[in-house]
Amino acid sequence: MHKIEKLFDINIVLMTLFSSLETIREEKDIELIYDMEATIPKELRGDSDVLLRVLSKVLTFVCQNTDKKEIVLSLDAPEDFVYEEFISFTIKDTHIEKDKILEFLDANINYELKILEGKIVYENDADIHLDLPFKISELGHRRHYRLPDISMLGKKVLLICENETIAHSIEKMFKYFLYDVDVGFDAFKAQGNDLTPYDILIVDDHLNTEEFEHIIARIQQNIPLKYVLLKDAHIVESKTISVTTNLVKPVTEESVYELIISLFKNQTGRREVRSHSKMNIVDLENVLQVNKDHEMPVNQSSKIQESLESMIEKRRGLELPILDKAIGEANTKNMGLSYTHELKNFLDTFERSDLYFREIVQEKSIHKMKEFCIDLERHAKLIGAESLFRLAETLSLIFVYDKLDMLPIYPGKYHIELEKLIEEIKKELQMK
């Protein structure tokens, strides 16, 4: 029997496998997850068609007979993949009787195993364990993915995914590139609920909300945060406010590699130094779509109110300049803009906006208020209007914590801050 040794990409085999099982996965509502160790080469030599046939048979059998809603296919290989090594394909916790599994394997994949020169491993705690030998594509080619530019190294990731298995799998893939990864709400809380240190935020699509996108859009004005949604393959694209791109399931080492390149391809050749002087605090567990079907207990709502009022009180005590010319000129110069032009633009846009703000607060038009606050923050920050920018940040906190009953006092506060700023801007323009 002639053994075929053609070059193939293991990721393409896995993606094809995922697609071929789509019907039965959807019928039984099963999540198929790939758990790939960093030792798996991207390119191999062997018979990819027969490999696909074996995996398809095995996973079809498992899907047909399991009562689990989550199936994990794990791939592992020796640390030193020198020339030809066994790759282990294992599936655990299928809830299928061991005798039934062995009977199926003996009857249905022996022919393919002979072609591949592989074997069934019986003395293992996995329900299914196949060892299949493949050759590496190039001798001495040990590290299988290399990022093309130094600017793509040293990133920090926050991953919010309710499925712990998927989260663990994605975490390992990012760590392959030596990325620092925090997983889950508890890890984020340990960082003080501060998004400032992170380069990438990955969130389950079903947890995302329009409100949260507005929050991220505000934060992206302060830090270059890449917001990525973890999506099912069949989810239709929708218009988003702050999402940079999507990471589509099933996640493989290849898709993480491509994600990193797509996020940072325009920053090659330079290392970005970010300022940690200002924190970007968000209570992710509160603002994401987590357990929203359950009404918040009264005492918890009271604690949130107290926390918010405390944060606002701290901000109130800060003495900030009405118009910091040095900051404004630096901001506009970095963006290739004219400071004078942006001051005039602010006047044209916001000179009578206190009347509009009062009107939308009275109307309780949430969407208009959110849009207004995001726009106000962006323009105030650009020209160095530090005091008004802080007020806009406070308004955003009120939306984050859903304490809209605190809003009625702010049209008056905004009117006073706006008048002071307009006076300073007009003085600055007269000096030109």
Coordinates of C-alpha atoms in Angstrom, one line a residue:
M1 CA 0.0 0.0 0.0
H2 CA 1.6 3.3 -1.2
K3 CA 1.8 6.0 1.5
I4 CA 1.1 9.5 0.2
E5 CA 3.4 12.3 1.5
K6 CA 2.1 15.6 0.2
L7 CA 2.4 18.9 2.0
F8 CA -0.7 20.2 3.8
D9 CA -1.8 22.7 6.3
I10 CA -3.3 21.1 9.5
N11 CA -5.5 24.2 10.0
I12 CA -7.2 23.7 6.6
V13 CA -8.0 20.1 7.5
L14 CA -9.5 21.2 10.8
M15 CA -11.6 24.0 9.2
T16 CA -12.9 21.6 6.6
L17 CA -13.7 19.1 9.3
F18 CA -15.7 21.7 11.2
S19 CA -17.7 22.6 8.1
S20 CA -18.4 19.0 7.2
L21 CA -20.0 18.4 10.6
E22 CA -22.1 21.6 10.6
T23 CA -25.4 19.9 10.0
I24 CA -25.2 17.4 12.8
R25 CA -23.6 19.9 15.2
E26 CA -26.5 22.3 14.7
E27 CA -29.1 19.5 14.9
K28 CA -27.8 18.5 18.3
D29 CA -26.6 21.9 19.4
I30 CA -23.0 20.7 19.9
E31 CA -20.0 23.0 20.3
L32 CA -16.9 21.6 18.6
I33 CA -13.7 23.0 20.1
Y34 CA -10.1 22.4 19.0
D35 CA -7.5 22.3 21.7
M36 CA -4.1 22.5 20.0
E37 CA -0.8 22.4 21.7
A38 CA 2.0 24.7 20.6
T39 CA 4.0 21.7 19.4
I40 CA 1.7 21.1 16.5
P41 CA 3.4 22.2 13.2
K42 CA 1.4 24.3 10.8
E43 CA 2.6 22.4 7.7
L44 CA 3.0 18.6 7.6
R45 CA 3.7 15.9 5.1
G46 CA 1.3 13.0 4.8
D47 CA -2.2 12.0 3.4
S48 CA -4.5 14.9 4.5
D49 CA -7.5 13.3 2.7
V50 CA -7.3 10.1 4.7
L51 CA -6.7 12.1 7.9
L52 CA -9.8 14.2 7.2
R53 CA -11.8 11.0 6.5
V54 CA -10.7 9.4 9.9
L55 CA -11.5 12.5 11.9
S56 CA -14.9 13.0 10.1
K57 CA -15.9 9.4 10.8
V58 CA -14.9 9.6 14.5
L59 CA -16.5 12.9 15.2
T60 CA -19.7 12.0 13.4
F61 CA -20.0 8.9 15.5
V62 CA -19.4 10.9 18.7
C63 CA -21.9 13.6 17.8
Q64 CA -24.5 11.0 17.0
N65 CA -24.1 9.1 20.2
T66 CA -23.2 11.7 22.9
D67 CA -25.4 13.6 25.2
K68 CA -22.7 16.3 25.7
K69 CA -23.2 19.7 24.3
E70 CA -19.4 20.3 24.0
I71 CA -16.9 18.1 22.2
V72 CA -13.2 18.9 22.5
L73 CA -10.7 17.5 19.9
S74 CA -7.2 17.8 21.4
L75 CA -4.0 17.7 19.3
D76 CA -0.6 17.1 20.8
A77 CA 2.9 16.3 19.5
P78 CA 6.4 15.9 21.0
E79 CA 8.2 19.0 22.0
D80 CA 11.0 18.2 19.5
F81 CA 9.3 17.5 16.3
V82 CA 12.5 16.6 14.5
Y83 CA 11.4 14.7 11.4
E84 CA 8.6 12.2 11.7
E85 CA 6.6 12.0 14.9
F86 CA 3.2 10.8 16.1
I87 CA 0.5 13.4 16.5
S88 CA -2.1 12.5 19.1
F89 CA -5.8 13.1 18.4
T90 CA -7.8 12.6 21.6
I91 CA -11.4 13.1 22.7
K92 CA -12.4 12.9 26.4
D93 CA -15.7 12.8 28.3
T94 CA -18.0 11.7 25.5
H95 CA -20.5 9.9 27.8
I96 CA -20.4 7.0 25.4
E97 CA -19.8 3.5 26.6
K98 CA -16.1 2.4 26.1
D99 CA -17.1 -0.9 24.5
K100 CA -19.3 0.9 22.0
I101 CA -16.5 3.2 21.1
L102 CA -13.9 0.5 20.6
E103 CA -16.4 -1.6 18.5
F104 CA -16.9 1.4 16.2
L105 CA -13.2 2.2 15.9
D106 CA -12.3 -1.5 15.1
A107 CA -15.1 -1.7 12.5
N108 CA -14.8 1.7 10.8
I109 CA -11.3 3.2 10.7
N110 CA -8.9 0.2 10.5
Y111 CA -8.4 0.6 6.7
E112 CA -7.6 4.3 7.1
L113 CA -5.2 3.6 10.0
K114 CA -3.3 1.2 7.9
I115 CA -2.9 3.8 5.1
L116 CA -1.7 6.3 7.7
E117 CA 0.4 3.8 9.6
G118 CA -1.4 5.0 12.7
K119 CA -2.8 3.2 15.8
I120 CA -5.5 3.3 18.4
V121 CA -4.1 3.8 21.9
Y122 CA -6.2 1.8 24.4
E123 CA -4.2 2.4 27.6
N124 CA -5.3 6.0 28.1
D125 CA -7.9 7.9 30.1
A126 CA -9.3 9.5 26.9
D127 CA -12.4 7.9 25.4
I128 CA -10.7 8.1 22.0
H129 CA -7.0 8.3 21.4
L130 CA -5.4 8.0 17.9
D131 CA -1.7 8.3 17.2
L132 CA -1.0 9.2 13.6
P133 CA 2.6 9.7 12.2
F134 CA 3.3 12.8 10.1
K135 CA 6.5 14.4 8.8
I136 CA 7.5 18.0 9.4
S137 CA 7.4 20.1 6.2
E138 CA 11.0 21.3 6.6
L139 CA 13.9 19.9 8.7
G140 CA 14.9 22.1 11.6
H141 CA 11.7 24.2 11.2
R142 CA 10.6 23.9 14.8
R143 CA 8.8 27.2 15.5
H144 CA 5.8 27.1 13.3
Y145 CA 4.5 30.7 13.4
R146 CA 6.7 33.8 13.3
L147 CA 5.2 37.2 13.6
P148 CA 6.6 39.4 10.8
D149 CA 7.4 42.5 12.9
I150 CA 8.8 43.3 16.3
S151 CA 6.0 45.8 16.9
M152 CA 3.6 42.8 17.1
L153 CA 5.4 41.3 20.2
G154 CA 4.8 42.0 23.9
K155 CA 1.0 42.5 23.8
K156 CA -1.4 42.0 26.7
V157 CA -4.8 40.3 26.1
L158 CA -8.0 40.3 28.2
L159 CA -10.3 37.4 27.2
I160 CA -13.9 37.3 28.4
C161 CA -15.5 34.0 27.4
E162 CA -18.1 32.1 29.5
N163 CA -17.0 28.8 28.0
E164 CA -14.0 27.9 30.1
T165 CA -12.8 25.2 27.6
I166 CA -12.8 27.7 24.7
A167 CA -11.1 30.3 26.8
H168 CA -8.4 27.9 27.9
S169 CA -7.8 26.9 24.3
I170 CA -7.5 30.5 23.0
E171 CA -5.3 31.4 26.0
K172 CA -2.8 28.8 25.0
M173 CA -2.7 30.0 21.4
F174 CA -1.9 33.5 22.4
K175 CA 0.7 32.4 24.9
Y176 CA 2.4 30.6 22.0
F177 CA 3.3 34.1 20.8
L178 CA 4.4 35.0 24.3
Y179 CA 1.5 37.3 24.9
D180 CA 0.4 38.0 28.4
V181 CA -3.2 36.8 28.8
D182 CA -5.8 37.5 31.5
V183 CA -8.9 35.3 31.3
G184 CA -12.3 36.1 32.9
F185 CA -13.8 38.7 35.2
D186 CA -11.9 37.7 38.3
A187 CA -8.5 38.2 36.5
F188 CA -9.7 41.6 35.3
K189 CA -10.9 42.7 38.8
A190 CA -7.5 41.7 40.1
Q191 CA -6.1 44.4 37.7
G192 CA -8.4 47.0 39.3
N193 CA -11.0 46.8 36.5
D194 CA -8.6 49.0 34.5
L195 CA -8.4 48.4 30.7
T196 CA -5.4 50.7 30.3
P197 CA -2.7 47.9 30.3
Y198 CA -4.5 45.9 27.6
D199 CA -3.8 45.9 23.9
I200 CA -6.6 43.5 22.9
L201 CA -10.0 42.9 24.5
I202 CA -11.8 39.7 23.2
V203 CA -15.4 39.2 24.3
D204 CA -18.0 36.6 23.4
D205 CA -20.4 38.0 20.8
H206 CA -23.4 37.0 22.9
L207 CA -22.2 39.1 25.8
N208 CA -21.7 42.2 23.7
T209 CA -24.2 45.1 23.8
E210 CA -24.6 48.4 22.0
E211 CA -24.2 50.1 25.4
F212 CA -20.8 48.4 25.9
E213 CA -19.7 49.3 22.4
H214 CA -20.3 53.0 23.3
I215 CA -18.2 52.5 26.5
I216 CA -15.3 51.0 24.5
A217 CA -15.6 53.7 21.9
R218 CA -15.0 56.3 24.7
I219 CA -12.1 54.3 26.0
Q220 CA -10.5 54.0 22.6
Q221 CA -10.2 57.8 22.5
N222 CA -7.7 57.4 25.4
I223 CA -5.9 54.1 24.6
P224 CA -5.3 52.2 21.3
L225 CA -7.5 49.2 22.5
K226 CA -8.4 46.6 19.9
Y227 CA -11.9 45.3 20.6
V228 CA -12.5 41.8 19.1
L229 CA -15.7 39.8 19.1
L230 CA -15.5 36.0 19.4
K231 CA -18.2 34.9 16.9
D232 CA -19.8 31.7 15.6
A233 CA -19.1 31.2 11.9
H234 CA -22.8 31.6 10.9
I235 CA -23.4 34.9 12.7
V236 CA -24.2 37.6 10.1
E237 CA -22.0 40.7 10.2
S238 CA -23.7 43.7 11.8
K239 CA -22.7 47.4 12.0
T240 CA -20.6 48.0 15.1
I241 CA -19.4 51.2 16.8
S242 CA -16.1 50.2 18.3
V243 CA -15.4 46.5 17.2
T244 CA -12.0 46.3 15.4
T245 CA -12.6 42.8 14.0
N246 CA -13.9 39.3 14.7
L247 CA -12.3 36.1 15.8
V248 CA -14.5 33.3 14.2
K249 CA -14.9 29.9 15.7
P250 CA -13.4 27.3 15.5
V251 CA -10.3 29.1 16.7
T252 CA -7.0 27.6 15.6
E253 CA -3.4 28.7 16.0
E254 CA -3.6 29.9 12.4
S255 CA -6.6 32.1 13.0
V256 CA -5.0 33.7 16.1
Y257 CA -1.8 34.3 14.0
E258 CA -3.9 36.0 11.3
L259 CA -5.8 38.0 13.9
I260 CA -2.6 39.4 15.4
I261 CA -1.3 40.5 12.0
S262 CA -4.6 42.1 11.0
L263 CA -4.7 44.1 14.2
F264 CA -1.2 45.4 14.1
K265 CA -0.2 45.4 10.5
N266 CA -0.4 49.2 10.2
Q267 CA 1.9 49.7 13.2
T268 CA 4.9 47.8 11.8
G269 CA 8.3 49.3 12.3
R270 CA 7.4 51.2 15.5
R271 CA 6.8 50.3 19.1
E272 CA 3.9 52.2 20.7
V273 CA 4.6 53.5 24.2
R274 CA 1.3 54.1 26.0
S275 CA 0.7 56.3 29.0
H276 CA -0.6 54.7 32.2
S277 CA -1.1 58.0 33.9
K278 CA -4.9 57.8 33.4
M279 CA -6.9 54.8 34.3
N280 CA -9.8 53.5 32.2
I281 CA -12.1 51.8 34.7
V282 CA -15.0 49.6 33.6
D283 CA -17.1 47.1 35.6
L284 CA -17.2 44.5 32.8
E285 CA -19.3 42.1 34.7
N286 CA -22.0 44.8 35.2
V287 CA -22.1 46.3 31.7
L288 CA -21.8 43.1 29.6
Q289 CA -24.8 40.9 28.9
V290 CA -24.2 38.6 31.9
N291 CA -27.2 37.2 33.7
K292 CA -29.4 40.0 32.5
D293 CA -32.5 37.9 32.8
H294 CA -32.3 38.3 36.6
E295 CA -33.3 41.6 38.2
M296 CA -30.5 43.2 40.2
P297 CA -31.2 42.9 44.0
V298 CA -32.0 46.2 45.7
N299 CA -28.9 46.0 48.0
Q300 CA -26.6 45.5 45.0
S301 CA -28.1 48.4 43.2
S302 CA -27.6 50.5 46.3
K303 CA -23.9 49.5 46.5
I304 CA -23.4 50.5 42.8
Q305 CA -25.0 53.9 43.5
E306 CA -22.7 54.4 46.5
S307 CA -19.7 53.4 44.5
L308 CA -20.6 55.7 41.6
E309 CA -21.2 58.6 43.9
S310 CA -17.9 58.0 45.6
M311 CA -16.1 58.0 42.2
I312 CA -17.9 61.2 41.2
E313 CA -16.9 62.9 44.5
K314 CA -13.3 62.0 43.9
R315 CA -13.4 63.5 40.4
R316 CA -15.1 66.7 41.7
G317 CA -12.2 67.4 44.0
L318 CA -9.7 67.6 41.2
E319 CA -8.7 71.0 39.9
L320 CA -8.4 70.8 36.2
P321 CA -7.7 73.6 33.7
I322 CA -10.6 74.9 31.6
L323 CA -8.4 75.0 28.5
D324 CA -4.9 73.5 28.5
K325 CA -3.3 75.0 25.3
A326 CA -0.2 72.8 25.6
I327 CA -2.2 69.6 25.7
G328 CA -4.5 70.7 22.9
E329 CA -1.7 71.7 20.6
A330 CA 0.1 68.4 21.2
N331 CA -3.1 66.4 20.5
T332 CA -3.9 68.2 17.3
K333 CA -0.3 68.1 16.1
N334 CA -0.2 64.4 16.6
M335 CA -3.3 64.0 14.4
G336 CA -2.0 66.4 11.7
L337 CA -4.7 69.0 12.6
S338 CA -4.6 72.8 13.2
Y339 CA -5.3 73.7 16.8
T340 CA -6.9 77.0 15.8
H341 CA -9.2 75.2 13.4
E342 CA -10.2 72.7 16.0
L343 CA -11.1 75.5 18.5
K344 CA -13.3 77.1 15.9
N345 CA -14.8 73.7 15.1
F346 CA -15.6 73.2 18.7
L347 CA -17.4 76.5 18.9
D348 CA -19.4 75.7 15.7
T349 CA -20.4 72.3 17.1
F350 CA -21.0 72.9 20.8
E351 CA -21.6 76.7 21.4
R352 CA -25.3 76.2 22.1
S353 CA -25.2 72.5 22.9
D354 CA -26.3 73.0 26.5
L355 CA -29.8 73.7 25.3
Y356 CA -29.8 70.5 23.2
F357 CA -28.4 68.5 26.2
R358 CA -31.1 69.8 28.5
E359 CA -33.7 68.8 25.9
I360 CA -32.6 65.2 25.4
V361 CA -32.2 64.7 29.2
Q362 CA -35.8 65.9 29.7
E363 CA -36.9 63.6 26.8
K364 CA -34.9 60.7 28.4
S365 CA -33.5 59.9 25.0
I366 CA -30.8 57.4 26.0
H367 CA -29.3 56.8 22.6
K368 CA -29.0 60.6 21.8
M369 CA -27.4 61.2 25.2
K370 CA -24.8 58.4 24.7
E371 CA -24.0 59.7 21.2
F372 CA -23.7 63.3 22.5
C373 CA -21.4 62.3 25.4
I374 CA -19.1 60.3 23.2
D375 CA -18.9 63.2 20.7
L376 CA -18.3 65.7 23.5
E377 CA -15.5 63.6 25.1
R378 CA -13.7 63.3 21.8
H379 CA -13.8 67.0 21.0
A380 CA -13.0 68.2 24.5
K381 CA -10.1 65.9 24.8
L382 CA -8.7 67.0 21.4
I383 CA -8.5 70.7 22.3
G384 CA -7.3 70.2 25.9
A385 CA -10.6 71.1 27.6
E386 CA -9.7 69.1 30.6
S387 CA -12.5 70.2 33.0
L388 CA -15.2 69.6 30.4
F389 CA -13.7 66.3 29.4
R390 CA -13.8 65.2 33.0
L391 CA -17.5 66.1 33.2
A392 CA -18.2 64.1 30.0
E393 CA -16.3 61.1 31.5
T394 CA -18.6 61.4 34.6
L395 CA -21.7 61.4 32.4
S396 CA -20.4 58.2 30.7
L397 CA -20.0 56.6 34.1
I398 CA -23.7 57.3 34.8
F399 CA -24.5 55.4 31.6
V400 CA -22.1 52.6 32.5
Y401 CA -23.7 52.0 35.8
D402 CA -27.2 52.6 34.5
K403 CA -28.0 55.3 37.1
L404 CA -30.0 57.6 34.9
D405 CA -31.9 59.0 37.8
M406 CA -28.7 61.0 38.6
L407 CA -28.8 62.9 35.2
P408 CA -31.2 65.8 35.9
I409 CA -28.6 67.8 37.8
Y410 CA -26.1 67.7 34.9
P411 CA -27.7 70.0 32.3
G412 CA -27.0 72.9 34.8
K413 CA -23.4 71.7 35.4
Y414 CA -22.8 71.3 31.7
H415 CA -24.1 74.9 31.1
I416 CA -21.7 76.4 33.6
E417 CA -18.7 74.4 32.3
L418 CA -19.5 75.1 28.6
E419 CA -19.8 78.9 29.3
K420 CA -16.4 79.0 31.0
L421 CA -14.8 77.0 28.1
I422 CA -16.3 79.1 25.3
E423 CA -15.0 82.3 27.0
E424 CA -11.5 80.8 27.1
I425 CA -11.7 79.6 23.5
K426 CA -12.7 83.0 22.3
K427 CA -9.9 84.7 24.2
E428 CA -7.4 82.2 22.7
L429 CA -8.8 82.9 19.2
Q430 CA -8.6 86.7 19.6
M431 CA -4.9 86.3 20.4
K432 CA -4.2 84.6 17.1

